[in-house]
Amino acid sequence: MWRARALIGALLLLMADHLLPQPQISDPDLLIERVFSTSASPQPIMFEFLRPDDPNEFLVAERATGRIRHIRNGVIQSTVLDLAVNSAGERGLLGMVFDPDFDQNGYVYVYYSASQSGADSTDANDWVANRVERYRWNGTALVEPLLIFEVPYDPTQQNSVYHHGGVLRFGPDRKLYLSVGDMGRGGFSKPRIEQNTSSTAVAGAGGIYRINPDGSIPPDNPFVAHPDPRIQKLWAYGIRNCFGITFDPLTGNLWITDNGPEVYDEINLVRRGMNGGWTKIMGPDARNALGSWSQNRSWDATDLVMLPNARYADPLFSLADSIGIVAIFFVRSARYAPHLRDQCLVADDNLLQIYLLPMRTDREDFLLSGTVADRVADTPEERDAFRWSWGWGIVTDMKIGPDGFLYVCSLFAPARGVYRIRPVNPPEIVHGQARLTERQATPLGVPLSLQLLQNNHPVQSIATTLDAFGRFSERVNTPGTYTVRAKAGTYLSVRVPSVTIAAQGYAYLPLVFTINGDVNGDNVIDDADLLAVLFRFGEPGGVEDLNADGRVDDADLLTVLFNFGASGQ
């Protein structure tokens, strides 16, 4: 996918940085700002903010050099890690993600194509493995490498320079998800399970993998009963080449993009055990797509290799003409108007565009009508009806920054670097993340109330819910300095003093709730809460299930008794 783009990017790299053209956007109420771009950092592919309250400091991973750079105020401060990568074709340093507890443990995970020579290389034969390693950020460098996942060179299979995937994401379940393309493996001449061409032989590539942060296999993975650990680590298979993974914060659902050959790029909602159909099906099954990749035969879902617990589902949206779709992201921020907030963005490689796809109310599907109600963009006109921004250089990563604005990483010129997309007149917001101690389920849907106080008098009350990651984002009526009283679900309230929100600014609140047991929501743990737990003792779920383990039991009773008499701040 990237080989032609890499040549163009290398030529444009010779241009002065200030001559790089600015990407464009269709929404007149938004503007695009360049945050970081320099020829000294070629091919930036992923980035992570070092602090949740500061948008000016982050790490950037470079695909072809294997370097991770420390950036402050748009300027390179240092190289914090330099890996020996093979960057032939689509190899290189491909993924980077911070641990959910990065602020406590400093863990950073990287996915890269390791060179056999121990030096950066573009020689297709100088490749030994794709590796996921965990490092620790010590404030100045990434140290203490630990190998937790590997796709090694296999002399019995194809080891193509293309289709390596590489995206890393943590889910709401705190498991690490990663994409590995098929790497050219599993064709009909050398059949493999993951490519739906064999019921026994294993490719070790071509899926979405789900592992614990230490590399071990979660016991609830769909294929843990299979004898091969490479299959046990799979969450989904039958995937050709995925360059986009994201989780919808409002549901916790996993969404991915998958590149088709010459036809049918896909956007998939991935359930546990999904079989995406490759190499027999690309696009909707009923479309009967065929090519040399399918032996010029149209296959059906009944022809797939279905492991126990596997399921096939059509993509929720496809593009009949493949354009190399890449990053996918949900815009979870109150900075943006309803037509953009919480909606889905998808980028492509060939046309260098970003597309805005509206979500259905239940968020299980896209809101599609008219000629695309069949879930396929069959023509450029149908595709470009969703065009939102253009003039990029392969968008490989998107994030909401600590300031609540959308940040975009673009791999090549004409728009190489990290950019910010923000409203021309941004509203003030309060946002952050809540931690609910000893809660076993995700915080999705837990009620959160925020009361903004001045001189101990309420100025604004906000009622919202936490998303699957415990995050929240809400607008503030008036700039100012406040004391914020926050209450989440059955936890007692906490106070955060001296929260200043400037005009068009933001406040980031890292909320920690530790005292649980307020079943009736009166901010006091007393007889009423104890009786509520006793009344439903032994029953499933409900607000009385204080630790969210699925049943009202001894643990919930002990929680009330231990915190009995406590009141909120």
Coordinates of C-alpha atoms in Angstrom, one line a residue:
M1 CA 0.0 0.0 0.0
W2 CA 2.7 2.5 1.0
R3 CA 5.4 1.8 -1.6
A4 CA 4.3 4.4 -4.1
R5 CA 3.5 6.9 -1.4
A6 CA 6.9 6.4 0.2
L7 CA 8.6 7.5 -3.0
I8 CA 6.4 10.6 -3.3
G9 CA 7.0 11.3 0.4
A10 CA 10.7 11.0 0.0
L11 CA 10.7 13.5 -2.8
L12 CA 8.5 16.0 -0.9
L13 CA 10.7 15.6 2.1
L14 CA 13.3 17.6 0.2
M15 CA 10.9 20.6 0.3
A16 CA 11.3 23.1 3.1
D17 CA 8.9 22.3 6.0
H18 CA 7.1 25.7 5.7
L19 CA 6.2 24.9 2.1
L20 CA 4.1 21.9 3.1
P21 CA 0.5 22.5 2.1
Q22 CA -2.2 22.6 4.7
P23 CA -5.0 19.9 4.7
Q24 CA -8.5 21.2 4.0
I25 CA -11.8 20.5 5.7
S26 CA -15.4 20.9 4.6
D27 CA -16.8 22.3 7.8
P28 CA -16.4 26.1 7.9
D29 CA -16.6 26.1 11.7
L30 CA -13.4 24.1 12.0
L31 CA -9.8 24.8 11.3
I32 CA -6.6 22.7 11.0
E33 CA -3.4 23.7 12.7
R34 CA 0.0 22.1 12.3
V35 CA 1.4 21.1 15.7
F36 CA 4.5 19.2 14.8
S37 CA 6.2 18.7 11.4
T38 CA 9.8 18.5 10.5
S39 CA 12.0 16.7 8.0
A40 CA 14.1 15.7 11.0
S41 CA 11.2 13.3 11.9
P42 CA 10.3 11.5 8.7
Q43 CA 7.2 9.2 8.5
P44 CA 5.6 9.8 11.9
I45 CA 3.1 7.0 12.4
M46 CA 1.8 7.0 16.0
F47 CA 1.8 9.4 18.9
E48 CA 0.8 9.5 22.6
F49 CA 0.4 12.4 25.0
L50 CA 2.7 12.1 28.0
R51 CA 0.3 13.9 30.4
P52 CA -3.5 13.8 30.3
D53 CA -3.8 17.5 31.0
D54 CA -1.1 18.9 28.7
P55 CA -1.4 18.8 24.9
N56 CA 2.1 20.2 24.3
E57 CA 4.2 17.2 25.2
F58 CA 4.0 13.8 23.5
L59 CA 5.9 10.9 22.0
V60 CA 6.0 10.3 18.3
A61 CA 7.0 7.0 16.6
E62 CA 8.7 7.0 13.2
R63 CA 8.0 4.1 10.9
A64 CA 11.2 4.0 8.8
T65 CA 13.8 5.0 11.4
G66 CA 12.5 2.9 14.4
R67 CA 12.9 6.0 16.5
I68 CA 10.5 7.3 19.2
R69 CA 10.9 11.1 19.7
H70 CA 10.0 13.2 22.7
I71 CA 8.2 16.4 21.5
R72 CA 7.6 19.5 23.5
N73 CA 5.8 22.6 22.1
G74 CA 6.4 21.2 18.6
V75 CA 10.1 20.7 19.0
I76 CA 12.1 17.5 19.2
Q77 CA 13.6 17.2 22.7
S78 CA 15.3 13.9 22.3
T79 CA 15.2 10.4 20.9
V80 CA 13.9 8.1 23.7
L81 CA 14.2 4.8 21.8
D82 CA 15.9 3.7 18.6
L83 CA 14.9 0.3 17.3
A84 CA 16.6 -1.5 14.5
V85 CA 13.8 -1.9 12.0
N86 CA 13.3 -3.3 8.5
S87 CA 11.1 -0.9 6.7
A88 CA 10.8 -2.6 3.3
G89 CA 7.3 -2.3 1.9
E90 CA 4.9 -1.9 4.8
R91 CA 7.3 -3.0 7.5
G92 CA 8.8 -0.7 10.2
L93 CA 7.9 0.7 13.5
L94 CA 4.2 0.3 13.1
G95 CA 2.5 0.7 16.5
M96 CA 2.8 2.4 19.8
V97 CA 0.3 2.6 22.7
F98 CA 0.5 3.6 26.4
D99 CA -0.7 1.3 29.2
P100 CA -4.1 2.2 30.8
D101 CA -2.1 2.8 34.0
F102 CA 0.7 4.7 32.3
D103 CA 0.7 7.4 34.9
Q104 CA 1.5 4.8 37.5
N105 CA 3.7 2.2 35.7
G106 CA 5.1 4.2 32.7
Y107 CA 4.6 1.2 30.4
V108 CA 4.7 1.8 26.6
Y109 CA 4.1 -0.9 24.0
V110 CA 5.6 -0.9 20.5
Y111 CA 5.0 -3.1 17.5
Y112 CA 7.9 -3.2 15.0
S113 CA 9.5 -5.3 12.2
A114 CA 12.9 -6.3 13.6
S115 CA 15.9 -6.5 11.2
Q116 CA 18.1 -9.5 11.3
S117 CA 21.3 -7.4 10.8
G118 CA 20.6 -5.2 13.9
A119 CA 20.6 -2.1 11.8
D120 CA 17.9 -0.1 10.0
S121 CA 17.3 -1.7 6.7
T122 CA 15.2 -1.7 3.5
D123 CA 16.4 -5.1 2.3
A124 CA 13.4 -7.3 2.0
N125 CA 15.4 -10.3 3.2
D126 CA 16.8 -8.6 6.3
W127 CA 13.8 -9.3 8.5
V128 CA 13.6 -11.7 11.4
A129 CA 10.2 -11.0 13.1
N130 CA 7.4 -8.6 13.9
R131 CA 7.6 -8.0 17.7
V132 CA 5.5 -6.4 20.4
E133 CA 7.7 -5.2 23.2
R134 CA 6.9 -3.4 26.4
Y135 CA 9.1 -0.6 27.7
R136 CA 9.0 1.6 30.8
W137 CA 9.2 5.4 30.5
N138 CA 11.6 6.7 33.1
G139 CA 11.1 10.4 32.3
T140 CA 13.9 10.6 29.7
A141 CA 14.0 7.2 27.9
L142 CA 12.2 4.0 27.2
V143 CA 14.0 1.2 29.1
E144 CA 13.6 -2.4 30.3
P145 CA 12.3 -4.1 27.1
L146 CA 10.1 -7.1 27.5
L147 CA 9.1 -9.2 24.5
I148 CA 5.4 -10.1 24.8
F149 CA 4.3 -11.1 21.2
E150 CA 6.1 -12.2 18.1
V151 CA 5.4 -13.2 14.5
P152 CA 8.7 -14.8 13.4
Y153 CA 10.1 -15.4 9.9
D154 CA 8.8 -18.8 8.7
P155 CA 10.7 -20.5 5.9
T156 CA 7.7 -22.7 5.1
Q157 CA 5.4 -19.7 4.4
Q158 CA 5.3 -16.4 2.6
N159 CA 7.1 -13.6 4.4
S160 CA 5.9 -10.7 2.3
V161 CA 7.0 -7.1 2.9
Y162 CA 3.3 -6.2 2.7
H163 CA 0.3 -6.7 5.0
H164 CA 1.9 -6.4 8.4
G165 CA -0.8 -4.4 10.2
G166 CA 0.7 -3.1 13.4
V167 CA -1.9 -1.1 15.2
L168 CA -2.0 -1.5 19.0
R169 CA -5.0 -0.5 21.2
F170 CA -6.1 -1.2 24.7
G171 CA -9.7 -2.1 25.1
P172 CA -12.1 -1.2 28.0
D173 CA -11.3 -4.7 29.3
R174 CA -7.7 -3.6 29.7
K175 CA -6.5 -6.2 27.3
L176 CA -4.1 -5.4 24.5
Y177 CA -5.5 -5.7 20.9
L178 CA -3.2 -5.8 17.9
S179 CA -3.6 -6.2 14.2
V180 CA -1.4 -8.5 12.1
G181 CA -2.0 -8.6 8.3
D182 CA -1.8 -11.9 6.4
M183 CA 1.8 -11.2 5.3
G184 CA 1.0 -13.0 2.1
R185 CA 0.4 -16.2 3.9
G186 CA -2.4 -18.8 3.7
G187 CA -3.1 -18.7 -0.1
F188 CA -4.7 -21.7 -1.7
S189 CA -1.3 -23.2 -2.6
K190 CA -0.2 -23.1 1.1
P191 CA -3.5 -23.1 3.0
R192 CA -3.9 -21.9 6.6
I193 CA -6.8 -21.5 9.1
E194 CA -6.6 -17.8 9.4
Q195 CA -7.1 -17.3 5.7
N196 CA -10.0 -19.8 5.5
T197 CA -8.0 -22.2 3.3
S198 CA -7.1 -25.0 5.8
S199 CA -8.8 -26.5 8.8
T200 CA -5.5 -27.5 10.4
A201 CA -2.4 -25.6 9.4
V202 CA -1.7 -22.3 11.2
A203 CA -0.3 -19.1 9.5
G204 CA 0.4 -17.2 12.7
A205 CA -0.8 -14.0 10.9
G206 CA -4.0 -12.5 9.5
G207 CA -6.1 -11.4 12.5
I208 CA -6.8 -9.3 15.5
Y209 CA -5.0 -10.6 18.5
R210 CA -5.9 -10.1 22.2
I211 CA -3.4 -10.6 24.9
N212 CA -2.8 -9.6 28.5
P213 CA -0.4 -6.7 29.1
D214 CA 2.3 -9.3 30.0
G215 CA 1.8 -11.3 26.8
S216 CA -0.1 -14.1 28.4
I217 CA -3.4 -15.4 26.9
P218 CA -6.7 -14.3 28.4
P219 CA -8.8 -17.3 29.4
D220 CA -11.9 -15.8 27.8
N221 CA -10.4 -15.5 24.3
P222 CA -12.7 -17.3 21.9
F223 CA -10.3 -20.0 20.7
V224 CA -8.4 -20.9 23.9
A225 CA -9.4 -24.5 23.5
H226 CA -7.3 -24.8 20.3
P227 CA -4.0 -26.6 20.8
D228 CA -1.9 -23.9 19.0
P229 CA -1.1 -20.8 21.1
R230 CA -1.1 -18.7 17.9
I231 CA -4.8 -19.4 17.5
Q232 CA -5.5 -19.1 21.2
K233 CA -4.3 -15.4 21.0
L234 CA -6.8 -14.6 18.3
W235 CA -9.9 -12.5 18.8
A236 CA -10.8 -12.4 15.1
Y237 CA -9.4 -13.9 11.9
G238 CA -10.0 -14.0 8.2
I239 CA -8.6 -10.4 8.0
R240 CA -6.4 -9.3 5.1
N241 CA -4.7 -6.2 6.2
C242 CA -6.0 -4.0 9.1
F243 CA -4.5 -0.5 9.6
G244 CA -7.3 0.7 11.8
I245 CA -8.5 -0.4 15.2
T246 CA -10.7 1.6 17.6
F247 CA -13.2 1.1 20.4
D248 CA -16.4 3.1 20.5
P249 CA -16.3 4.7 24.0
L250 CA -20.1 4.8 24.2
T251 CA -20.5 1.0 23.8
G252 CA -17.1 -0.6 24.2
N253 CA -17.5 -2.2 20.8
L254 CA -14.4 -2.9 18.7
W255 CA -14.3 -1.5 15.1
I256 CA -11.6 -2.1 12.5
T257 CA -10.8 -1.3 8.9
D258 CA -9.6 -3.9 6.5
N259 CA -8.0 -3.3 3.1
G260 CA -9.4 -5.2 0.1
P261 CA -7.3 -6.3 -2.9
E262 CA -8.6 -4.3 -5.9
V263 CA -12.2 -4.4 -4.5
Y264 CA -14.1 -3.9 -1.3
D265 CA -12.3 -2.2 1.6
E266 CA -14.3 -2.9 4.7
I267 CA -15.3 -1.3 8.0
N268 CA -16.2 -4.1 10.5
L269 CA -17.9 -4.2 13.9
V270 CA -15.9 -7.0 15.5
R271 CA -17.6 -9.4 17.9
R272 CA -15.8 -12.0 19.8
G273 CA -14.6 -14.8 17.4
M274 CA -15.3 -12.9 14.2
N275 CA -14.2 -14.6 10.9
G276 CA -13.9 -11.8 8.4
G277 CA -14.0 -14.1 5.4
W278 CA -10.6 -13.5 3.8
T279 CA -9.4 -15.0 1.4
K280 CA -12.7 -16.3 0.2
I281 CA -14.9 -13.3 0.9
M282 CA -14.2 -9.6 0.6
G283 CA -17.1 -7.1 1.0
P284 CA -20.6 -8.3 1.6
D285 CA -21.0 -12.1 1.0
A286 CA -24.0 -11.5 -1.4
R287 CA -21.8 -9.3 -3.7
N288 CA -19.8 -12.5 -4.7
A289 CA -16.6 -10.6 -5.2
L290 CA -13.9 -12.6 -7.0
G291 CA -10.4 -12.2 -8.3
S292 CA -7.1 -14.1 -8.6
W293 CA -7.0 -13.9 -4.7
S294 CA -10.1 -16.1 -4.6
Q295 CA -9.1 -18.4 -7.5
N296 CA -11.6 -16.4 -9.6
R297 CA -14.4 -18.1 -7.7
S298 CA -17.2 -16.6 -5.6
W299 CA -17.4 -18.2 -2.2
D300 CA -20.1 -18.2 0.4
A301 CA -20.0 -17.9 4.2
T302 CA -20.7 -21.6 4.3
D303 CA -17.4 -22.2 2.6
L304 CA -15.3 -20.6 5.4
V305 CA -13.2 -22.4 8.0
M306 CA -15.2 -21.9 11.1
L307 CA -13.4 -22.7 14.4
P308 CA -15.6 -23.4 17.4
N309 CA -16.9 -20.0 18.6
A310 CA -16.3 -18.4 15.3
R311 CA -18.9 -16.3 13.6
Y312 CA -19.1 -14.6 10.2
A313 CA -20.7 -11.2 9.7
D314 CA -20.8 -8.9 6.7
P315 CA -18.9 -5.6 7.0
L316 CA -21.2 -2.7 8.1
F317 CA -19.8 -0.5 5.3
S318 CA -17.7 -1.3 2.2
L319 CA -16.1 0.6 -0.6
A320 CA -16.5 -1.2 -3.9
D321 CA -13.3 0.3 -5.3
S322 CA -10.4 -0.2 -2.9
I323 CA -8.8 3.0 -1.7
G324 CA -6.7 1.6 1.2
I325 CA -8.7 2.6 4.3
V326 CA -6.5 3.1 7.3
A327 CA -7.2 4.8 10.7
I328 CA -10.6 4.8 12.3
F329 CA -11.7 6.8 15.3
F330 CA -14.8 8.1 17.3
V331 CA -14.7 11.8 18.1
R332 CA -15.5 11.7 21.8
S333 CA -15.4 15.4 22.9
A334 CA -17.8 18.1 23.9
R335 CA -15.7 20.6 22.0
Y336 CA -17.5 19.6 18.8
A337 CA -21.1 20.1 17.5
P338 CA -23.5 17.2 17.6
H339 CA -23.0 16.3 13.9
L340 CA -19.4 15.5 14.7
R341 CA -19.3 14.6 18.4
D342 CA -19.1 10.8 18.9
Q343 CA -19.3 10.2 15.2
C344 CA -16.9 7.9 13.2
L345 CA -14.0 9.1 11.2
V346 CA -12.2 6.9 8.7
A347 CA -9.1 7.8 6.6
D348 CA -7.7 6.4 3.4
D349 CA -4.3 5.9 1.7
N350 CA -5.0 6.4 -2.0
L351 CA -7.0 9.6 -2.0
L352 CA -5.5 11.1 1.3
Q353 CA -8.9 11.9 2.7
I354 CA -10.9 11.6 5.9
Y355 CA -14.5 10.5 5.8
L356 CA -17.2 11.2 8.4
L357 CA -19.8 8.5 8.9
P358 CA -22.7 9.2 11.2
M359 CA -23.7 6.6 13.8
R360 CA -27.1 5.2 14.4
T361 CA -28.7 6.0 17.7
D362 CA -28.0 2.6 19.2
R363 CA -24.4 2.8 17.9
E364 CA -24.5 -0.7 16.5
D365 CA -24.4 0.5 13.0
F366 CA -23.9 3.5 10.7
L367 CA -26.8 5.8 9.7
L368 CA -27.0 5.0 6.0
S369 CA -29.8 5.9 3.6
G370 CA -30.5 6.4 -0.1
T371 CA -28.1 4.8 -2.5
V372 CA -25.8 3.6 0.3
A373 CA -28.5 1.9 2.3
D374 CA -27.1 -1.3 0.9
R375 CA -23.9 -0.6 2.9
V376 CA -21.7 -0.2 -0.1
A377 CA -20.2 2.9 -1.8
D378 CA -20.3 1.7 -5.3
T379 CA -19.2 4.9 -7.0
P380 CA -16.8 7.8 -6.3
E381 CA -19.9 10.0 -5.8
E382 CA -21.3 7.7 -3.1
R383 CA -17.9 7.6 -1.4
D384 CA -17.2 11.3 -1.5
A385 CA -20.6 12.1 -0.1
F386 CA -18.9 11.2 3.2
R387 CA -15.7 13.2 2.5
W388 CA -14.9 15.5 5.4
S389 CA -11.2 16.5 5.0
W390 CA -8.6 16.1 2.3
G391 CA -5.0 16.9 1.4
W392 CA -3.4 14.5 4.0
G393 CA -0.5 12.1 3.6
I394 CA -2.0 8.9 5.0
V395 CA -3.7 9.4 8.4
T396 CA -2.4 6.6 10.6
D397 CA -3.5 7.8 14.1
M398 CA -6.2 10.0 15.6
K399 CA -6.7 11.0 19.2
I400 CA -8.6 13.4 21.4
G401 CA -6.0 15.5 23.1
P402 CA -5.8 16.8 26.7
D403 CA -7.5 20.0 25.5
G404 CA -10.4 18.1 24.0
F405 CA -9.4 18.8 20.4
L406 CA -8.9 16.2 17.7
Y407 CA -5.3 15.4 16.8
V408 CA -4.3 13.7 13.6
C409 CA -1.0 12.0 12.6
S410 CA -0.2 12.0 8.9
L411 CA 2.6 9.7 7.7
F412 CA 3.9 11.4 4.6
A413 CA 4.0 14.7 2.9
P414 CA 2.1 16.7 1.7
A415 CA 0.9 16.9 5.3
R416 CA 3.5 15.0 7.3
G417 CA 3.3 15.4 11.1
V418 CA 0.8 15.9 13.9
Y419 CA -2.1 18.3 13.3
R420 CA -4.9 19.6 15.4
I421 CA -8.5 20.1 14.2
R422 CA -10.5 22.4 16.4
P423 CA -13.5 24.7 16.2
V424 CA -12.9 28.3 15.2
N425 CA -14.7 29.3 18.4
P426 CA -14.3 26.4 20.8
P427 CA -16.7 26.1 23.7
E428 CA -15.3 25.7 27.3
I429 CA -15.4 22.1 28.6
V430 CA -14.6 20.1 31.6
H431 CA -13.5 16.5 30.8
G432 CA -11.4 13.8 32.4
Q433 CA -11.4 10.2 33.5
A434 CA -12.8 8.6 36.6
R435 CA -11.4 5.6 38.4
L436 CA -13.8 3.5 40.5
T437 CA -11.8 1.5 42.9
E438 CA -12.5 -2.3 43.2
R439 CA -15.1 -2.2 40.4
Q440 CA -14.8 -5.3 38.3
A441 CA -16.8 -4.3 35.3
T442 CA -16.1 -1.4 32.9
P443 CA -17.5 1.9 34.0
L444 CA -19.7 2.2 30.9
G445 CA -23.0 3.9 31.8
V446 CA -22.2 4.7 35.5
P447 CA -24.0 8.0 36.3
L448 CA -21.7 11.0 37.0
S449 CA -22.8 14.3 38.4
L450 CA -20.6 17.4 38.4
Q451 CA -21.5 20.4 40.4
L452 CA -19.6 23.6 39.8
L453 CA -19.4 25.8 42.9
Q454 CA -18.3 29.3 43.5
N455 CA -18.2 30.5 47.1
N456 CA -19.9 27.2 48.0
H457 CA -22.9 28.1 45.9
P458 CA -23.9 26.0 42.8
V459 CA -23.3 27.7 39.5
Q460 CA -23.9 24.8 37.1
S461 CA -24.9 21.2 37.6
I462 CA -24.0 18.6 35.0
A463 CA -25.5 15.1 34.8
T464 CA -23.8 12.7 32.5
T465 CA -22.5 9.1 32.3
L466 CA -19.0 7.6 32.1
D467 CA -18.0 5.9 28.9
A468 CA -16.4 2.5 28.6
F469 CA -13.0 3.9 29.6
G470 CA -14.4 5.9 32.5
R471 CA -14.0 9.2 30.5
F472 CA -16.4 12.1 30.3
S473 CA -16.6 15.4 28.4
E474 CA -19.1 18.1 29.0
R475 CA -19.6 21.8 28.2
V476 CA -19.3 24.6 30.8
N477 CA -21.6 27.5 30.6
T478 CA -19.2 30.2 31.8
P479 CA -15.4 30.5 32.2
G480 CA -14.2 30.9 35.7
T481 CA -12.6 29.2 38.7
Y482 CA -14.7 26.6 40.5
T483 CA -14.7 24.0 43.2
V484 CA -16.1 20.9 41.5
R485 CA -18.1 18.3 43.5
A486 CA -18.2 15.0 41.6
K487 CA -20.2 11.9 42.4
A488 CA -20.1 8.7 40.4
G489 CA -22.8 6.0 40.8
T490 CA -22.8 4.4 44.3
Y491 CA -19.5 6.1 45.3
L492 CA -19.5 9.0 47.7
S493 CA -18.7 12.4 46.2
V494 CA -15.3 14.0 46.1
R495 CA -14.3 17.7 45.8
V496 CA -11.7 19.2 43.5
P497 CA -10.8 22.8 44.5
S498 CA -9.5 25.6 42.3
V499 CA -10.5 24.3 38.9
T500 CA -9.9 27.2 36.4
I501 CA -11.5 27.2 33.0
A502 CA -10.3 30.0 30.8
A503 CA -12.4 31.5 27.9
Q504 CA -12.4 28.9 25.2
G505 CA -10.4 26.7 27.5
Y506 CA -10.7 23.4 29.3
A507 CA -10.2 21.7 32.6
Y508 CA -9.0 18.1 32.9
L509 CA -10.2 16.3 36.0
P510 CA -8.6 13.0 37.0
L511 CA -11.2 11.7 39.5
V512 CA -10.6 8.9 41.9
F513 CA -13.6 7.5 43.8
T514 CA -12.7 5.2 46.7
I515 CA -15.7 5.0 49.1
N516 CA -18.5 2.8 47.7
G517 CA -21.9 1.8 49.1
D518 CA -24.3 4.7 48.6
V519 CA -27.0 2.6 47.0
N520 CA -29.8 5.1 47.3
G521 CA -27.7 8.1 46.1
D522 CA -28.1 10.4 49.1
N523 CA -24.3 10.7 49.5
V524 CA -24.4 8.9 52.9
I525 CA -23.8 5.2 53.6
D526 CA -26.4 4.3 56.2
D527 CA -29.2 1.9 57.2
A528 CA -31.1 2.4 54.0
D529 CA -28.1 1.3 51.9
L530 CA -27.5 -1.8 54.1
L531 CA -31.2 -2.8 53.8
A532 CA -31.1 -2.3 50.1
V533 CA -28.2 -4.8 49.7
L534 CA -29.8 -7.3 52.1
F535 CA -33.1 -7.1 50.3
R536 CA -31.5 -8.2 47.0
F537 CA -28.9 -10.4 48.4
G538 CA -28.1 -13.4 46.1
E539 CA -29.8 -11.8 43.1
P540 CA -28.0 -10.9 39.8
G541 CA -26.8 -7.4 39.0
G542 CA -28.6 -4.1 39.9
V543 CA -27.3 -1.0 41.6
E544 CA -26.8 -3.1 44.8
D545 CA -24.1 -5.0 43.1
L546 CA -21.6 -2.5 44.3
N547 CA -18.4 -4.2 42.8
A548 CA -20.2 -5.0 39.5
D549 CA -19.2 -8.6 39.5
G550 CA -22.7 -9.7 38.4
R551 CA -24.3 -10.7 41.7
V552 CA -25.3 -9.1 45.0
D553 CA -23.2 -11.0 47.5
D554 CA -21.0 -11.0 50.6
A555 CA -18.5 -8.6 48.9
D556 CA -21.2 -5.9 48.4
L557 CA -22.5 -6.4 52.0
L558 CA -19.0 -6.0 53.4
T559 CA -18.5 -2.9 51.3
V560 CA -21.5 -1.2 53.0
L561 CA -20.5 -2.4 56.4
F562 CA -16.8 -1.3 56.0
N563 CA -17.9 2.2 54.8
F564 CA -20.9 2.5 57.1
G565 CA -21.5 6.0 58.4
A566 CA -19.3 7.7 55.8
S567 CA -20.6 10.7 53.8
G568 CA -19.5 12.5 50.7
Q569 CA -17.4 15.6 50.5

